[in-house]
């Protein structure tokens, strides 16, 4: 997931947000690099309190996968456990 997608979903730099749908209560890396310094890179991540931050990639945080759909895609189902979304 990119930093732009995290911000559009409700996450931001200035305050903790634990109520948006991408908050998991765990640290995870975003797919957007922040900067490259010598032989290391700094990456954006979400911490357990819902803050966006950046740090040198040396920790074993998780990642979030993302699938982007066309606006013309049709979703079937209600999104519940017994009636999952399917893309038509």
Tab-separated table of N, CA, C and O in Angstrom:
chain	number	residue	atom	x	y	z
A	1	UNK	N	0.854	-1.175	0.000
A	1	UNK	CA	0.000	0.000	0.000
A	1	UNK	C	0.898	1.234	0.000
A	1	UNK	O	1.941	1.243	0.644
A	2	UNK	N	0.514	2.241	-0.727
A	2	UNK	CA	1.339	3.446	-0.806
A	2	UNK	C	0.969	4.434	0.292
A	2	UNK	O	-0.108	4.356	0.885
A	3	UNK	N	1.853	5.375	0.530
A	3	UNK	CA	1.594	6.414	1.519
A	3	UNK	C	0.370	7.247	1.116
A	3	UNK	O	-0.423	7.650	1.968
A	4	UNK	N	0.197	7.480	-0.172
A	4	UNK	CA	-0.971	8.227	-0.643
A	4	UNK	C	-2.271	7.499	-0.305
A	4	UNK	O	-3.244	8.111	0.134
A	5	UNK	N	-2.290	6.188	-0.509
A	5	UNK	CA	-3.491	5.409	-0.200
A	5	UNK	C	-3.780	5.399	1.294
A	5	UNK	O	-4.941	5.472	1.707
A	6	UNK	N	-2.731	5.332	2.108
A	6	UNK	CA	-2.927	5.389	3.561
A	6	UNK	C	-3.509	6.729	3.988
A	6	UNK	O	-4.419	6.779	4.815
A	7	UNK	N	-3.013	7.810	3.417
A	7	UNK	CA	-3.531	9.135	3.767
A	7	UNK	C	-4.974	9.313	3.288
A	7	UNK	O	-5.803	9.872	3.989
A	8	UNK	N	-5.286	8.831	2.087
A	8	UNK	CA	-6.663	8.948	1.585
A	8	UNK	C	-7.633	8.110	2.415
A	8	UNK	O	-8.814	8.433	2.516
A	9	UNK	N	-7.139	7.035	3.043
A	9	UNK	CA	-7.989	6.180	3.871
A	9	UNK	C	-8.256	6.773	5.246
A	9	UNK	O	-9.107	6.288	5.978
A	10	UNK	N	-7.511	7.821	5.619
A	10	UNK	CA	-7.777	8.471	6.890
A	10	UNK	C	-6.600	8.559	7.833
A	10	UNK	O	-6.731	9.052	8.942
A	11	UNK	N	-5.447	8.064	7.428
A	11	UNK	CA	-4.269	8.152	8.277
A	11	UNK	C	-3.569	9.474	8.016
A	11	UNK	O	-3.652	10.025	6.932
A	12	UNK	N	-2.885	10.015	9.024
A	12	UNK	CA	-2.138	11.253	8.803
A	12	UNK	C	-0.960	11.343	9.752
A	12	UNK	O	-0.821	10.552	10.668
A	13	UNK	N	-0.132	12.342	9.534
A	13	UNK	CA	1.101	12.515	10.303
A	13	UNK	C	0.864	13.175	11.660
A	13	UNK	O	1.641	12.999	12.574
A	14	UNK	N	-0.160	13.939	11.795
A	14	UNK	CA	-0.274	14.809	12.957
A	14	UNK	C	-0.961	14.181	14.170
A	14	UNK	O	-0.832	14.694	15.269
A	15	UNK	N	-1.704	13.112	13.976
A	15	UNK	CA	-2.393	12.508	15.121
A	15	UNK	C	-2.634	11.022	14.896
A	15	UNK	O	-2.707	10.554	13.764
A	16	UNK	N	-2.774	10.329	15.989
A	16	UNK	CA	-3.067	8.904	15.928
A	16	UNK	C	-4.492	8.698	15.437
A	16	UNK	O	-5.397	9.449	15.778
A	17	UNK	N	-4.702	7.696	14.609
A	17	UNK	CA	-6.040	7.371	14.140
A	17	UNK	C	-6.192	5.858	14.180
A	17	UNK	O	-5.617	5.149	13.360
A	18	UNK	N	-6.936	5.367	15.129
A	18	UNK	CA	-7.145	3.927	15.241
A	18	UNK	C	-8.515	3.493	14.726
A	18	UNK	O	-8.856	2.326	14.820
A	19	UNK	N	-9.286	4.420	14.172
A	19	UNK	CA	-10.641	4.072	13.737
A	19	UNK	C	-10.774	3.894	12.225
A	19	UNK	O	-11.834	3.505	11.761
A	20	UNK	N	-9.730	4.171	11.450
A	20	UNK	CA	-9.880	3.979	10.006
A	20	UNK	C	-9.664	2.509	9.658
A	20	UNK	O	-9.058	1.749	10.397
A	21	UNK	N	-10.183	2.085	8.519
A	21	UNK	CA	-10.283	0.663	8.229
A	21	UNK	C	-8.951	-0.044	7.974
A	21	UNK	O	-8.889	-1.270	8.010
A	22	UNK	N	-7.858	0.702	7.771
A	22	UNK	CA	-6.565	0.070	7.551
A	22	UNK	C	-5.748	-0.075	8.840
A	22	UNK	O	-4.653	-0.605	8.820
A	23	UNK	N	-6.285	0.382	9.951
A	23	UNK	CA	-5.570	0.239	11.218
A	23	UNK	C	-5.678	-1.199	11.695
A	23	UNK	O	-6.775	-1.757	11.775
A	24	UNK	N	-4.529	-1.802	12.008
A	24	UNK	CA	-4.522	-3.204	12.446
A	24	UNK	C	-4.050	-3.377	13.881
A	24	UNK	O	-4.144	-4.469	14.425
A	25	UNK	N	-3.494	-2.318	14.480
A	25	UNK	CA	-2.917	-2.444	15.808
A	25	UNK	C	-1.507	-2.990	15.784
A	25	UNK	O	-0.927	-3.287	16.820
A	26	UNK	N	-0.945	-3.149	14.594
A	26	UNK	CA	0.422	-3.658	14.446
A	26	UNK	C	1.207	-2.737	13.513
A	26	UNK	O	0.627	-2.020	12.702
A	27	UNK	N	2.516	-2.769	13.646
A	27	UNK	CA	3.378	-2.034	12.737
A	27	UNK	C	3.351	-2.704	11.367
A	27	UNK	O	3.348	-3.929	11.284
A	28	UNK	N	3.332	-1.911	10.292
A	28	UNK	CA	3.543	-2.473	8.956
A	28	UNK	C	4.121	-1.417	8.030
A	28	UNK	O	3.876	-0.234	8.181
A	29	UNK	N	4.928	-1.876	7.100
A	29	UNK	CA	5.568	-0.999	6.124
A	29	UNK	C	4.592	-0.630	5.020
A	29	UNK	O	3.776	-1.442	4.594
A	30	UNK	N	4.702	0.588	4.549
A	30	UNK	CA	4.007	1.000	3.329
A	30	UNK	C	4.922	0.668	2.153
A	30	UNK	O	6.090	0.346	2.334
A	31	UNK	N	4.405	0.737	0.973
A	31	UNK	CA	5.207	0.435	-0.215
A	31	UNK	C	5.860	1.658	-0.815
A	31	UNK	O	6.227	1.636	-1.979
A	32	UNK	N	5.999	2.712	-0.049
A	32	UNK	CA	6.560	3.959	-0.560
A	32	UNK	C	7.869	4.285	0.156
A	32	UNK	O	7.882	4.446	1.370
A	33	UNK	N	8.959	4.385	-0.605
A	33	UNK	CA	10.206	4.799	0.035
A	33	UNK	C	10.160	6.280	0.386
A	33	UNK	O	9.489	7.064	-0.269
A	34	UNK	N	10.868	6.621	1.452
A	34	UNK	CA	10.973	8.015	1.866
A	34	UNK	C	12.229	8.637	1.273
A	34	UNK	O	12.172	9.663	0.619
A	35	UNK	N	13.382	8.006	1.511
A	35	UNK	CA	14.630	8.521	0.947
A	35	UNK	C	15.681	7.422	0.946
A	35	UNK	O	15.555	6.417	1.635
A	36	UNK	N	16.705	7.632	0.142
A	36	UNK	CA	17.826	6.716	0.068
A	36	UNK	C	19.069	7.443	0.544
A	36	UNK	O	19.380	8.533	0.066
A	37	UNK	N	19.770	6.846	1.510
A	37	UNK	CA	20.972	7.441	2.077
A	37	UNK	C	22.088	6.402	2.028
A	37	UNK	O	21.973	5.350	2.657
A	38	UNK	N	23.144	6.707	1.292
A	38	UNK	CA	24.269	5.781	1.141
A	38	UNK	C	23.750	4.414	0.715
A	38	UNK	O	23.125	4.285	-0.316
A	39	UNK	N	23.946	3.394	1.535
A	39	UNK	CA	23.529	2.044	1.161
A	39	UNK	C	22.248	1.607	1.864
A	39	UNK	O	21.915	0.428	1.889
A	40	UNK	N	21.513	2.538	2.446
A	40	UNK	CA	20.269	2.182	3.128
A	40	UNK	C	19.113	3.014	2.596
A	40	UNK	O	19.309	4.004	1.908
A	41	UNK	N	17.932	2.585	2.941
A	41	UNK	CA	16.749	3.333	2.526
A	41	UNK	C	15.835	3.557	3.725
A	41	UNK	O	15.813	2.772	4.665
A	42	UNK	N	15.094	4.634	3.664
A	42	UNK	CA	14.098	4.955	4.671
A	42	UNK	C	12.734	4.733	4.044
A	42	UNK	O	12.490	5.137	2.909
A	43	UNK	N	11.862	4.078	4.762
A	43	UNK	CA	10.552	3.684	4.247
A	43	UNK	C	9.459	4.230	5.160
A	43	UNK	O	9.655	4.376	6.361
A	44	UNK	N	8.287	4.499	4.598
A	44	UNK	CA	7.142	4.897	5.406
A	44	UNK	C	6.537	3.662	6.060
A	44	UNK	O	6.545	2.575	5.491
A	45	UNK	N	5.992	3.840	7.273
A	45	UNK	CA	5.305	2.748	7.952
A	45	UNK	C	4.179	3.301	8.822
A	45	UNK	O	4.112	4.484	9.100
A	46	UNK	N	3.293	2.415	9.241
A	46	UNK	CA	2.224	2.733	10.181
A	46	UNK	C	2.564	2.022	11.478
A	46	UNK	O	2.893	0.836	11.470
A	47	UNK	N	2.514	2.750	12.595
A	47	UNK	CA	2.817	2.082	13.865
A	47	UNK	C	1.550	1.541	14.510
A	47	UNK	O	0.448	1.686	13.980
A	48	UNK	N	1.705	0.910	15.666
A	48	UNK	CA	0.566	0.261	16.322
A	48	UNK	C	-0.490	1.239	16.813
A	48	UNK	O	-1.646	0.869	17.007
A	49	UNK	N	-0.131	2.508	16.992
A	49	UNK	CA	-1.098	3.536	17.399
A	49	UNK	C	-1.758	4.233	16.214
A	49	UNK	O	-2.543	5.153	16.402
A	50	UNK	N	-1.414	3.849	14.997
A	50	UNK	CA	-2.027	4.438	13.820
A	50	UNK	C	-1.302	5.637	13.247
A	50	UNK	O	-1.783	6.239	12.308
A	51	UNK	N	-0.153	6.009	13.796
A	51	UNK	CA	0.621	7.125	13.255
A	51	UNK	C	1.381	6.707	12.007
A	51	UNK	O	1.892	5.590	11.924
A	52	UNK	N	1.487	7.607	11.049
A	52	UNK	CA	2.403	7.428	9.927
A	52	UNK	C	3.779	7.897	10.374
A	52	UNK	O	3.907	8.872	11.117
A	53	UNK	N	4.809	7.219	9.915
A	53	UNK	CA	6.161	7.601	10.257
A	53	UNK	C	7.104	7.083	9.189
A	53	UNK	O	6.665	6.471	8.209
A	54	UNK	N	8.384	7.320	9.358
A	54	UNK	CA	9.376	6.781	8.444
A	54	UNK	C	10.606	6.373	9.236
A	54	UNK	O	10.901	6.929	10.288
A	55	UNK	N	11.320	5.357	8.726
A	55	UNK	CA	12.509	4.895	9.415
A	55	UNK	C	13.349	4.072	8.450
A	55	UNK	O	12.836	3.566	7.441
A	56	UNK	N	14.616	3.911	8.790
A	56	UNK	CA	15.506	3.075	7.994
A	56	UNK	C	15.002	1.637	8.055
A	56	UNK	O	14.584	1.153	9.107
A	57	UNK	N	15.015	0.967	6.932
A	57	UNK	CA	14.451	-0.382	6.847
A	57	UNK	C	15.425	-1.381	7.469
A	57	UNK	O	16.302	-1.919	6.809
A	58	UNK	N	15.269	-1.586	8.779
A	58	UNK	CA	16.091	-2.571	9.486
A	58	UNK	C	15.240	-3.451	10.394
A	58	UNK	O	15.744	-4.375	10.998
A	59	UNK	N	13.969	-3.171	10.509
A	59	UNK	CA	13.088	-3.929	11.392
A	59	UNK	C	12.221	-4.889	10.595
A	59	UNK	O	11.960	-4.703	9.416
A	60	UNK	N	11.735	-5.913	11.276
A	60	UNK	CA	10.882	-6.913	10.639
A	60	UNK	C	9.421	-6.560	10.840
A	60	UNK	O	8.724	-7.183	11.633
A	61	UNK	N	8.957	-5.537	10.164
A	61	UNK	CA	7.545	-5.175	10.205
A	61	UNK	C	6.813	-5.936	9.117
A	61	UNK	O	7.411	-6.411	8.157
A	62	UNK	N	5.507	-6.026	9.242
A	62	UNK	CA	4.710	-6.650	8.207
A	62	UNK	C	4.490	-5.706	7.032
A	62	UNK	O	4.986	-4.590	7.017
A	63	UNK	N	3.756	-6.163	6.049
A	63	UNK	CA	3.393	-5.344	4.897
A	63	UNK	C	1.899	-5.526	4.641
A	63	UNK	O	1.285	-6.479	5.115
A	64	UNK	N	1.311	-4.598	3.905
A	64	UNK	CA	-0.101	-4.701	3.522
A	64	UNK	C	-0.189	-4.796	2.014
A	64	UNK	O	0.321	-3.949	1.302
A	65	UNK	N	-0.824	-5.822	1.531
A	65	UNK	CA	-1.028	-5.964	0.098
A	65	UNK	C	-2.222	-5.135	-0.348
A	65	UNK	O	-3.127	-4.847	0.428
A	66	UNK	N	-2.213	-4.742	-1.606
A	66	UNK	CA	-3.283	-3.914	-2.153
A	66	UNK	C	-3.615	-4.375	-3.557
A	66	UNK	O	-2.726	-4.741	-4.317
A	67	UNK	N	-4.878	-4.369	-3.884
A	67	UNK	CA	-5.335	-4.616	-5.240
A	67	UNK	C	-6.133	-3.395	-5.659
A	67	UNK	O	-7.088	-3.011	-4.984
A	68	UNK	N	-5.731	-2.767	-6.743
A	68	UNK	CA	-6.464	-1.604	-7.251
A	68	UNK	C	-7.398	-2.054	-8.351
A	68	UNK	O	-6.993	-2.757	-9.274
A	69	UNK	N	-8.652	-1.658	-8.237
A	69	UNK	CA	-9.666	-2.042	-9.211
A	69	UNK	C	-10.063	-0.846	-10.055
A	69	UNK	O	-10.061	0.287	-9.586
A	70	UNK	N	-10.438	-1.116	-11.271
A	70	UNK	CA	-10.961	-0.091	-12.147
A	70	UNK	C	-12.299	0.401	-11.599
A	70	UNK	O	-13.047	-0.350	-10.959
A	71	UNK	N	-12.621	1.658	-11.859
A	71	UNK	CA	-13.913	2.194	-11.433
A	71	UNK	C	-15.064	1.494	-12.154
A	71	UNK	O	-16.212	1.593	-11.737
A	72	UNK	N	-14.770	0.771	-13.216
A	72	UNK	CA	-15.795	0.040	-13.965
A	72	UNK	C	-16.031	-1.361	-13.394
A	72	UNK	O	-16.935	-2.057	-13.828
A	73	UNK	N	-15.237	-1.768	-12.418
A	73	UNK	CA	-15.402	-3.089	-11.811
A	73	UNK	C	-16.726	-3.159	-11.062
A	73	UNK	O	-17.161	-2.195	-10.447
A	74	UNK	N	-17.344	-4.319	-11.111
A	74	UNK	CA	-18.583	-4.568	-10.369
A	74	UNK	C	-18.291	-5.538	-9.246
A	74	UNK	O	-17.672	-6.575	-9.447
A	75	UNK	N	-18.698	-5.176	-8.032
A	75	UNK	CA	-18.534	-6.061	-6.887
A	75	UNK	C	-19.851	-6.762	-6.596
A	75	UNK	O	-20.897	-6.128	-6.519
A	76	UNK	N	-19.792	-8.053	-6.418
A	76	UNK	CA	-20.953	-8.846	-6.040
A	76	UNK	C	-20.740	-9.342	-4.618
A	76	UNK	O	-19.612	-9.556	-4.190
A	77	UNK	N	-21.785	-9.532	-3.873
A	77	UNK	CA	-21.694	-9.980	-2.494
A	77	UNK	C	-21.807	-8.816	-1.536
A	77	UNK	O	-21.759	-7.651	-1.917
A	78	UNK	N	-21.952	-9.151	-0.257
A	78	UNK	CA	-22.131	-8.107	0.756
A	78	UNK	C	-20.849	-7.809	1.533
A	78	UNK	O	-20.818	-6.899	2.347
A	79	UNK	N	-19.795	-8.597	1.306
A	79	UNK	CA	-18.532	-8.367	2.005
A	79	UNK	C	-18.472	-8.998	3.383
A	79	UNK	O	-17.552	-8.748	4.135
A	80	UNK	N	-19.438	-9.827	3.715
A	80	UNK	CA	-19.426	-10.508	5.012
A	80	UNK	C	-18.684	-11.836	4.887
A	80	UNK	O	-18.340	-12.284	3.788
A	81	UNK	N	-18.462	-12.473	6.024
A	81	UNK	CA	-17.739	-13.746	6.050
A	81	UNK	C	-18.416	-14.794	5.158
A	81	UNK	O	-17.756	-15.531	4.440
A	82	UNK	N	-19.744	-14.862	5.200
A	82	UNK	CA	-20.470	-15.870	4.436
A	82	UNK	C	-20.880	-15.425	3.045
A	82	UNK	O	-21.419	-16.219	2.278
A	83	UNK	N	-20.644	-14.165	2.718
A	83	UNK	CA	-21.003	-13.646	1.396
A	83	UNK	C	-19.911	-12.661	0.939
A	83	UNK	O	-20.132	-11.464	0.846
A	84	UNK	N	-18.723	-13.207	0.708
A	84	UNK	CA	-17.556	-12.389	0.391
A	84	UNK	C	-17.752	-11.658	-0.929
A	84	UNK	O	-18.540	-12.066	-1.784
A	85	UNK	N	-17.032	-10.533	-1.074
A	85	UNK	CA	-17.045	-9.812	-2.347
A	85	UNK	C	-16.380	-10.649	-3.431
A	85	UNK	O	-15.369	-11.304	-3.191
A	86	UNK	N	-16.950	-10.613	-4.610
A	86	UNK	CA	-16.294	-11.149	-5.796
A	86	UNK	C	-16.308	-10.051	-6.843
A	86	UNK	O	-17.226	-9.236	-6.890
A	87	UNK	N	-15.292	-10.037	-7.671
A	87	UNK	CA	-15.165	-9.002	-8.712
A	87	UNK	C	-15.698	-9.575	-10.010
A	87	UNK	O	-15.309	-10.645	-10.447
A	88	UNK	N	-16.596	-8.828	-10.617
A	88	UNK	CA	-17.201	-9.257	-11.877
A	88	UNK	C	-16.706	-8.359	-12.992
A	88	UNK	O	-16.619	-7.190	-12.886
